[in-house]
Amino acid sequence: MVKSLLSAAAAALALSSSVFAAPQWSPWSPTTHFPVVNNWIAKNCPGKYQPCTDANISIRKDFDSMAPAERKAYTDAVNCLRSKPSQLDQTLYPGAINRFFDYAMVHVNETRNVHLNGFFLVWHRLFTHVYEQDLRNTCGYTGAFPYWNWPATADNLSGSPIFNGDEYSMSGDGLYTGNTPLTIAPGFVLPHGGGGGCVTTGPFAGMNRTVDDISIDFLINGTAPPQSAYAKNESCLTRDLNTFVAQTWCNYTAVQQVVEAPDIDTFQLLLNGVVGGSLGIHSGAHFIMGSPASNIFVSAQDPIWYPLHVMLDRVYTSWQIRHPDLANATWGTYTPINAPPSANVTLDSIVPSRGYFDTQTYTIGELESTTAGPFCYKYDVNI
């Protein structure tokens, strides 16, 4: 089994963008409902949720397809969150310098509970939804919640509207710092990207990060980072847009492979790759950006984290639509890569915390559809 998984990962690693053209992905049909999900919710949560219909559903859009004014309205709302005071205990979380960074600290706090385990997909679906509602309720945002379309930007990162650095972008690359390769693991080295230094353009120019990278070894070894990991250590937000990573792991064929995966095990493997061995499309998207976005603990300090994970949810939703009978299939244990060993999650498993932003209790089964449970949204284009 391990050999077959590694072989699949190696095949994904070998993909090259040079022969992959953009497929003709089609617009969504009317609201998709998954009977396996809806029946489970009706049985286990009778009367808890209002129906999601085509009349009240919201549409999530590719950032690059949005009108410039709508793109700027979105980044204005993000900067609005940055202007709001933190609600976290500053003695415990000194890096939480405002409401935006409260989300980043919650993500650090929950990293070991929601990555490489059975909660990964639904927790990120819920966390981005909570963030979206905060943009609307706290900062008055009324536009679409955008996703970063990884394969569409892979061949021209800095020229894409999302990263071209103008006032309507999500800011551009960092300043160029040299050509030193990045070693991820012994024998696994990535070339340097086009930046590496401070972000100086666009709506997040001059923005700082507040906590340092935290070693993935804590996740792999099943141990908690020390409290010093939350120490405030401000420095400029950096990026290192990496075309090699984008073209190798986040091209159209790689995404197509994931949504066509025959089962949830293969889907998860192609999504996240093998730790220290290869990247999947999700981990690849993080490494396109460079630190801090490439660090599994502190990545949410870069505002691109949210469009990145909305795209992740778009991929997951597309896989569910292609495999409706598997739409509520679960995968994994309570602990990342089962370290330390733990039970498998089930549809009844309680989803980990979202901090003070959302204190309701949800099970995995409640979060398995974007048009049921607490959600009512779909995407503009079907993969």
Tab-separated table of C-alpha atoms in Angstrom:
chain	number	residue	atom	x	y	z
A	1	MET	CA	0.000	0.000	0.000
A	2	VAL	CA	2.769	2.438	0.947
A	3	LYS	CA	4.621	1.657	-2.289
A	4	SER	CA	1.491	2.344	-4.345
A	5	LEU	CA	0.913	5.659	-2.598
A	6	LEU	CA	4.509	6.717	-3.155
A	7	SER	CA	4.268	5.667	-6.790
A	8	ALA	CA	1.182	7.828	-7.245
A	9	ALA	CA	2.962	10.713	-5.554
A	10	ALA	CA	5.967	10.232	-7.821
A	11	ALA	CA	3.685	10.309	-10.847
A	12	ALA	CA	2.183	13.577	-9.660
A	13	LEU	CA	5.690	14.963	-9.093
A	14	ALA	CA	6.639	14.083	-12.666
A	15	LEU	CA	3.866	16.181	-14.215
A	16	SER	CA	5.074	19.000	-16.450
A	17	SER	CA	3.024	22.024	-17.426
A	18	SER	CA	4.496	22.247	-20.907
A	19	VAL	CA	1.851	19.956	-22.455
A	20	PHE	CA	-1.178	21.006	-20.431
A	21	ALA	CA	-3.691	23.417	-21.909
A	22	ALA	CA	-6.574	24.920	-19.976
A	23	PRO	CA	-9.569	22.543	-20.112
A	24	GLN	CA	-13.041	23.751	-20.970
A	25	TRP	CA	-14.490	23.631	-17.466
A	26	SER	CA	-18.180	24.471	-17.577
A	27	PRO	CA	-20.392	26.740	-15.479
A	28	TRP	CA	-22.273	25.152	-12.611
A	29	SER	CA	-25.656	23.631	-13.163
A	30	PRO	CA	-28.385	24.530	-10.619
A	31	THR	CA	-27.601	23.967	-6.969
A	32	THR	CA	-26.126	20.542	-6.345
A	33	HIS	CA	-27.402	18.497	-3.437
A	34	PHE	CA	-25.820	15.268	-2.246
A	35	PRO	CA	-28.435	12.762	-1.046
A	36	VAL	CA	-25.899	10.976	1.175
A	37	VAL	CA	-25.215	14.264	2.971
A	38	ASN	CA	-28.763	15.616	3.016
A	39	ASN	CA	-30.194	12.356	4.336
A	40	TRP	CA	-27.578	12.226	7.100
A	41	ILE	CA	-28.315	15.815	8.158
A	42	ALA	CA	-32.079	15.252	8.040
A	43	LYS	CA	-31.687	12.227	10.299
A	44	ASN	CA	-29.122	13.642	12.724
A	45	CYS	CA	-29.966	17.379	12.748
A	46	PRO	CA	-33.721	17.600	12.116
A	47	GLY	CA	-34.925	21.188	11.765
A	48	LYS	CA	-31.524	22.693	12.582
A	49	TYR	CA	-30.865	24.365	9.216
A	50	GLN	CA	-32.818	26.476	6.755
A	51	PRO	CA	-32.847	25.159	3.179
A	52	CYS	CA	-30.282	26.436	0.700
A	53	THR	CA	-31.939	27.281	-2.626
A	54	ASP	CA	-30.934	28.814	-5.940
A	55	ALA	CA	-32.701	31.978	-4.769
A	56	ASN	CA	-30.474	32.547	-1.718
A	57	ILE	CA	-27.206	30.875	-2.695
A	58	SER	CA	-24.010	32.920	-3.032
A	59	ILE	CA	-21.462	32.424	-5.817
A	60	ARG	CA	-17.714	32.275	-5.190
A	61	LYS	CA	-15.531	33.602	-8.023
A	62	ASP	CA	-12.036	33.421	-9.458
A	63	PHE	CA	-10.231	36.530	-8.156
A	64	ASP	CA	-8.827	37.228	-11.620
A	65	SER	CA	-12.309	37.203	-13.183
A	66	MET	CA	-13.714	39.759	-10.760
A	67	ALA	CA	-14.024	43.402	-11.820
A	68	PRO	CA	-11.181	45.584	-10.517
A	69	ALA	CA	-13.535	47.486	-8.221
A	70	GLU	CA	-14.795	44.240	-6.666
A	71	ARG	CA	-11.230	42.983	-6.179
A	72	LYS	CA	-10.320	46.217	-4.416
A	73	ALA	CA	-13.466	46.048	-2.285
A	74	TYR	CA	-12.319	42.614	-1.114
A	75	THR	CA	-8.794	43.725	-0.178
A	76	ASP	CA	-10.234	46.855	1.464
A	77	ALA	CA	-12.326	44.549	3.656
A	78	VAL	CA	-9.227	42.515	4.565
A	79	ASN	CA	-7.437	45.719	5.544
A	80	CYS	CA	-10.523	46.694	7.523
A	81	LEU	CA	-10.084	43.519	9.623
A	82	ARG	CA	-6.455	44.528	10.098
A	83	SER	CA	-7.674	47.836	11.542
A	84	LYS	CA	-9.830	46.159	14.206
A	85	PRO	CA	-8.387	45.389	17.662
A	86	SER	CA	-7.425	41.891	18.734
A	87	GLN	CA	-9.741	40.033	21.096
A	88	LEU	CA	-7.132	37.493	22.225
A	89	ASP	CA	-5.193	37.462	25.488
A	90	GLN	CA	-2.035	39.387	24.669
A	91	THR	CA	-0.036	37.607	27.364
A	92	LEU	CA	-0.636	34.319	25.551
A	93	TYR	CA	-0.760	35.574	21.958
A	94	PRO	CA	1.359	38.721	21.635
A	95	GLY	CA	1.530	38.172	17.870
A	96	ALA	CA	-2.205	38.874	17.628
A	97	ILE	CA	-1.834	42.586	16.891
A	98	ASN	CA	-5.297	42.958	15.332
A	99	ARG	CA	-8.402	40.984	14.384
A	100	PHE	CA	-6.848	39.656	11.157
A	101	PHE	CA	-3.956	38.196	13.129
A	102	ASP	CA	-6.389	36.670	15.618
A	103	TYR	CA	-7.341	34.325	12.776
A	104	ALA	CA	-3.676	33.553	12.163
A	105	MET	CA	-3.151	32.715	15.843
A	106	VAL	CA	-6.233	30.486	15.934
A	107	HIS	CA	-4.797	28.673	12.935
A	108	VAL	CA	-1.452	28.196	14.714
A	109	ASN	CA	-3.295	26.946	17.778
A	110	GLU	CA	-5.345	24.420	15.779
A	111	THR	CA	-2.707	23.305	13.261
A	112	ARG	CA	-2.058	19.955	14.950
A	113	ASN	CA	-5.807	19.305	15.176
A	114	VAL	CA	-6.749	20.050	11.570
A	115	HIS	CA	-3.911	19.050	9.222
A	116	LEU	CA	-2.996	15.672	7.716
A	117	ASN	CA	-5.903	14.162	9.601
A	118	GLY	CA	-9.622	13.528	9.278
A	119	PHE	CA	-10.679	17.112	10.026
A	120	PHE	CA	-8.560	18.828	7.370
A	121	LEU	CA	-11.125	19.400	4.621
A	122	VAL	CA	-14.205	20.298	6.654
A	123	TRP	CA	-12.352	22.469	9.182
A	124	HIS	CA	-10.831	24.598	6.426
A	125	ARG	CA	-14.205	24.797	4.695
A	126	LEU	CA	-15.735	26.080	7.927
A	127	PHE	CA	-12.862	28.410	8.884
A	128	THR	CA	-12.874	30.202	5.526
A	129	HIS	CA	-16.670	30.512	5.761
A	130	VAL	CA	-16.387	32.091	9.213
A	131	TYR	CA	-13.773	34.529	7.872
A	132	GLU	CA	-16.022	35.411	4.935
A	133	GLN	CA	-18.917	36.168	7.274
A	134	ASP	CA	-16.638	38.360	9.376
A	135	LEU	CA	-15.631	40.360	6.296
A	136	ARG	CA	-19.315	40.906	5.622
A	137	ASN	CA	-20.572	41.534	9.155
A	138	THR	CA	-17.613	43.471	10.560
A	139	CYS	CA	-16.386	45.280	7.461
A	140	GLY	CA	-19.451	45.498	5.216
A	141	TYR	CA	-18.077	43.487	2.307
A	142	THR	CA	-20.820	42.616	-0.207
A	143	GLY	CA	-18.896	41.072	-3.107
A	144	ALA	CA	-18.014	37.487	-3.982
A	145	PHE	CA	-15.622	35.502	-1.810
A	146	PRO	CA	-12.692	34.930	-4.206
A	147	TYR	CA	-10.481	31.958	-4.886
A	148	TRP	CA	-6.956	31.889	-6.301
A	149	ASN	CA	-7.148	29.757	-9.439
A	150	TRP	CA	-3.786	27.961	-9.141
A	151	PRO	CA	-3.476	26.435	-12.632
A	152	ALA	CA	-4.702	29.563	-14.419
A	153	THR	CA	-1.825	31.587	-12.930
A	154	ALA	CA	0.894	28.904	-13.028
A	155	ASP	CA	2.623	30.134	-16.194
A	156	ASN	CA	2.488	33.833	-15.378
A	157	LEU	CA	2.351	34.386	-11.626
A	158	SER	CA	3.567	37.982	-11.492
A	159	GLY	CA	1.533	38.932	-14.544
A	160	SER	CA	-1.744	37.606	-13.193
A	161	PRO	CA	-4.221	40.113	-11.732
A	162	ILE	CA	-3.995	38.450	-8.323
A	163	PHE	CA	-0.199	38.969	-8.074
A	164	ASN	CA	0.655	41.817	-10.453
A	165	GLY	CA	1.116	44.205	-7.537
A	166	ASP	CA	-1.329	46.914	-8.592
A	167	GLU	CA	-4.000	48.357	-6.313
A	168	TYR	CA	-6.535	45.779	-7.515
A	169	SER	CA	-4.328	42.750	-6.747
A	170	MET	CA	-3.555	40.716	-3.629
A	171	SER	CA	-0.096	42.389	-3.764
A	172	GLY	CA	2.861	41.094	-5.725
A	173	ASP	CA	6.077	39.174	-5.204
A	174	GLY	CA	8.645	40.070	-2.593
A	175	LEU	CA	11.869	41.849	-3.420
A	176	TYR	CA	14.454	39.565	-5.008
A	177	THR	CA	16.931	38.190	-2.468
A	178	GLY	CA	19.083	35.792	-4.491
A	179	ASN	CA	19.045	32.329	-5.963
A	180	THR	CA	19.633	30.023	-2.973
A	181	PRO	CA	17.627	26.785	-3.365
A	182	LEU	CA	15.155	25.695	-0.689
A	183	THR	CA	15.775	22.330	0.973
A	184	ILE	CA	12.493	20.812	2.171
A	185	ALA	CA	13.914	17.436	3.186
A	186	PRO	CA	17.052	15.418	2.458
A	187	GLY	CA	17.122	14.946	-1.308
A	188	PHE	CA	14.094	17.202	-1.851
A	189	VAL	CA	15.241	20.646	-3.008
A	190	LEU	CA	13.265	23.387	-4.743
A	191	PRO	CA	14.742	26.223	-6.799
A	192	HIS	CA	14.411	29.754	-5.482
A	193	GLY	CA	11.475	31.760	-6.750
A	194	GLY	CA	11.402	35.288	-8.094
A	195	GLY	CA	11.416	37.147	-4.793
A	196	GLY	CA	12.013	36.114	-1.207
A	197	GLY	CA	12.035	39.571	0.355
A	198	CYS	CA	9.523	42.131	1.569
A	199	VAL	CA	6.232	42.726	-0.226
A	200	THR	CA	6.313	46.358	-1.383
A	201	THR	CA	3.439	46.617	-3.879
A	202	GLY	CA	-0.340	46.483	-3.827
A	203	PRO	CA	-2.828	46.719	-0.955
A	204	PHE	CA	-0.613	44.798	1.503
A	205	ALA	CA	2.610	46.689	0.783
A	206	GLY	CA	4.518	47.274	4.010
A	207	MET	CA	2.452	44.724	5.927
A	208	ASN	CA	4.296	42.851	8.685
A	209	ARG	CA	4.101	39.274	9.892
A	210	THR	CA	4.221	38.864	13.668
A	211	VAL	CA	5.413	35.322	14.499
A	212	ASP	CA	8.276	33.232	13.128
A	213	ASP	CA	7.974	29.994	11.178
A	214	ILE	CA	7.366	26.892	13.312
A	215	SER	CA	8.988	23.590	12.406
A	216	ILE	CA	6.761	20.953	10.811
A	217	ASP	CA	8.581	18.456	13.041
A	218	PHE	CA	6.081	19.269	15.792
A	219	LEU	CA	3.316	18.045	13.497
A	220	ILE	CA	5.210	14.962	12.360
A	221	ASN	CA	6.282	13.991	15.873
A	222	GLY	CA	2.890	14.617	17.436
A	223	THR	CA	4.197	17.180	19.938
A	224	ALA	CA	2.954	20.682	20.731
A	225	PRO	CA	5.128	23.701	19.909
A	226	PRO	CA	6.338	25.638	22.994
A	227	GLN	CA	4.475	28.757	24.070
A	228	SER	CA	7.474	30.743	22.784
A	229	ALA	CA	6.227	29.919	19.282
A	230	TYR	CA	3.619	32.643	19.801
A	231	ALA	CA	6.234	35.271	20.712
A	232	LYS	CA	5.824	38.533	18.856
A	233	ASN	CA	8.650	39.033	16.399
A	234	GLU	CA	7.531	41.493	13.738
A	235	SER	CA	9.189	41.593	10.366
A	236	CYS	CA	7.997	42.415	6.873
A	237	LEU	CA	5.606	40.105	5.046
A	238	THR	CA	7.673	38.173	2.503
A	239	ARG	CA	6.846	36.231	-0.662
A	240	ASP	CA	8.834	34.201	-3.169
A	241	LEU	CA	6.581	33.421	-6.138
A	242	ASN	CA	7.853	30.138	-7.537
A	243	THR	CA	7.030	29.315	-11.154
A	244	PHE	CA	8.726	25.885	-10.979
A	245	VAL	CA	6.443	24.785	-8.139
A	246	ALA	CA	3.360	26.260	-9.834
A	247	GLN	CA	4.034	24.515	-13.155
A	248	THR	CA	5.064	21.203	-11.582
A	249	TRP	CA	2.375	20.650	-8.943
A	250	CYS	CA	-0.447	23.117	-9.650
A	251	ASN	CA	-1.007	22.793	-13.390
A	252	TYR	CA	-4.341	21.927	-15.011
A	253	THR	CA	-3.633	18.216	-15.349
A	254	ALA	CA	-2.624	17.918	-11.699
A	255	VAL	CA	-5.906	19.532	-10.646
A	256	GLN	CA	-7.853	17.326	-13.047
A	257	GLN	CA	-6.207	14.216	-11.591
A	258	VAL	CA	-7.331	15.210	-8.119
A	259	VAL	CA	-10.990	15.817	-8.965
A	260	GLU	CA	-11.082	12.539	-10.884
A	261	ALA	CA	-9.500	10.531	-8.027
A	262	PRO	CA	-11.565	7.339	-7.614
A	263	ASP	CA	-11.674	7.392	-3.816
A	264	ILE	CA	-11.017	9.646	-0.839
A	265	ASP	CA	-7.626	8.031	-0.107
A	266	THR	CA	-6.261	8.864	-3.556
A	267	PHE	CA	-7.854	12.307	-3.404
A	268	GLN	CA	-6.100	13.130	-0.129
A	269	LEU	CA	-2.745	11.844	-1.401
A	270	LEU	CA	-2.820	13.897	-4.605
A	271	LEU	CA	-4.024	16.916	-2.651
A	272	ASN	CA	-1.304	16.965	0.020
A	273	GLY	CA	1.462	14.724	-1.324
A	274	VAL	CA	3.873	12.858	0.938
A	275	VAL	CA	5.532	14.798	3.764
A	276	GLY	CA	9.200	15.232	2.851
A	277	GLY	CA	8.722	13.302	-0.408
A	278	SER	CA	6.576	15.282	-2.840
A	279	LEU	CA	4.082	18.106	-2.886
A	280	GLY	CA	0.422	17.772	-3.774
A	281	ILE	CA	-1.623	20.559	-5.350
A	282	HIS	CA	-2.588	22.076	-1.982
A	283	SER	CA	0.873	21.948	-0.432
A	284	GLY	CA	2.250	23.064	-3.810
A	285	ALA	CA	0.109	26.202	-3.682
A	286	HIS	CA	1.613	27.068	-0.305
A	287	PHE	CA	5.155	26.602	-1.633
A	288	ILE	CA	4.395	28.785	-4.649
A	289	MET	CA	4.222	31.668	-2.170
A	290	GLY	CA	7.287	31.068	-0.002
A	291	SER	CA	7.442	31.872	3.719
A	292	PRO	CA	5.329	32.552	5.719
A	293	ALA	CA	2.616	31.102	3.450
A	294	SER	CA	4.642	27.894	2.983
A	295	ASN	CA	4.837	27.205	6.718
A	296	ILE	CA	2.033	24.893	7.826
A	297	PHE	CA	1.633	26.574	11.219
A	298	VAL	CA	1.903	30.303	10.453
A	299	SER	CA	0.748	30.493	6.816
A	300	ALA	CA	-2.438	32.420	7.634
A	301	GLN	CA	-0.364	35.549	8.307
A	302	ASP	CA	-0.392	36.185	4.532
A	303	PRO	CA	-3.816	37.357	3.268
A	304	ILE	CA	-3.440	35.027	0.259
A	305	TRP	CA	-4.150	32.138	2.664
A	306	TYR	CA	-7.897	32.646	2.279
A	307	PRO	CA	-8.195	32.669	-1.560
A	308	LEU	CA	-5.761	29.714	-1.531
A	309	HIS	CA	-8.053	27.709	0.739
A	310	VAL	CA	-11.209	28.750	-1.054
A	311	MET	CA	-9.595	27.152	-4.117
A	312	LEU	CA	-8.870	24.071	-1.995
A	313	ASP	CA	-12.570	23.926	-1.129
A	314	ARG	CA	-13.476	24.383	-4.800
A	315	VAL	CA	-11.345	21.336	-5.640
A	316	TYR	CA	-12.963	19.323	-2.839
A	317	THR	CA	-16.451	20.397	-3.887
A	318	SER	CA	-15.695	19.469	-7.494
A	319	TRP	CA	-14.522	16.021	-6.414
A	320	GLN	CA	-17.737	15.554	-4.432
A	321	ILE	CA	-19.838	16.546	-7.448
A	322	ARG	CA	-18.003	14.011	-9.596
A	323	HIS	CA	-18.471	11.345	-6.906
A	324	PRO	CA	-21.853	12.095	-5.258
A	325	ASP	CA	-22.072	8.695	-3.579
A	326	LEU	CA	-18.758	9.448	-1.816
A	327	ALA	CA	-19.601	13.041	-0.905
A	328	ASN	CA	-19.490	12.327	2.842
A	329	ALA	CA	-16.636	9.823	2.779
A	330	THR	CA	-14.296	10.334	5.731
A	331	TRP	CA	-10.547	9.822	5.802
A	332	GLY	CA	-7.909	9.793	8.509
A	333	THR	CA	-7.579	9.780	12.250
A	334	TYR	CA	-7.854	12.390	14.973
A	335	THR	CA	-4.090	13.078	14.864
A	336	PRO	CA	-1.896	14.211	11.944
A	337	ILE	CA	-0.410	11.218	10.104
A	338	ASN	CA	-1.741	9.245	13.078
A	339	ALA	CA	0.980	10.510	15.448
A	340	PRO	CA	0.395	9.625	18.194
A	341	PRO	CA	-1.944	6.780	17.151
A	342	SER	CA	-5.643	7.641	17.437
A	343	ALA	CA	-9.056	6.496	16.276
A	344	ASN	CA	-10.440	7.124	12.814
A	345	VAL	CA	-12.811	10.074	12.535
A	346	THR	CA	-16.468	9.466	11.690
A	347	LEU	CA	-19.341	11.655	10.550
A	348	ASP	CA	-20.208	12.077	14.247
A	349	SER	CA	-16.754	13.407	15.192
A	350	ILE	CA	-16.804	16.936	16.651
A	351	VAL	CA	-14.897	19.431	14.514
A	352	PRO	CA	-12.071	21.326	16.298
A	353	SER	CA	-12.328	24.924	17.445
A	354	ARG	CA	-12.378	28.102	15.378
A	355	GLY	CA	-11.519	30.184	18.431
A	356	TYR	CA	-13.822	32.950	19.576
A	357	PHE	CA	-14.966	33.608	15.998
A	358	ASP	CA	-17.377	30.676	15.989
A	359	THR	CA	-18.249	28.804	19.166
A	360	GLN	CA	-20.966	26.555	17.738
A	361	THR	CA	-20.487	22.795	17.777
A	362	TYR	CA	-20.481	20.921	14.481
A	363	THR	CA	-19.870	17.335	13.466
A	364	ILE	CA	-18.046	16.363	10.302
A	365	GLY	CA	-21.330	15.144	8.847
A	366	GLU	CA	-22.861	18.616	9.058
A	367	LEU	CA	-20.090	20.182	6.974
A	368	GLU	CA	-19.927	17.821	4.012
A	369	SER	CA	-21.878	19.945	1.540
A	370	THR	CA	-21.630	23.600	0.481
A	371	THR	CA	-25.409	23.661	0.016
A	372	ALA	CA	-26.487	22.057	3.289
A	373	GLY	CA	-25.834	22.443	6.988
A	374	PRO	CA	-24.534	25.939	7.799
A	375	PHE	CA	-23.450	26.625	4.184
A	376	CYS	CA	-25.203	28.000	1.122
A	377	TYR	CA	-22.708	28.736	-1.641
A	378	LYS	CA	-21.333	27.335	-4.879
A	379	TYR	CA	-18.564	28.155	-7.329
A	380	ASP	CA	-18.743	30.060	-10.595
A	381	VAL	CA	-17.082	27.359	-12.721
A	382	ASN	CA	-17.137	23.587	-12.445
A	383	ILE	CA	-13.836	21.669	-12.567
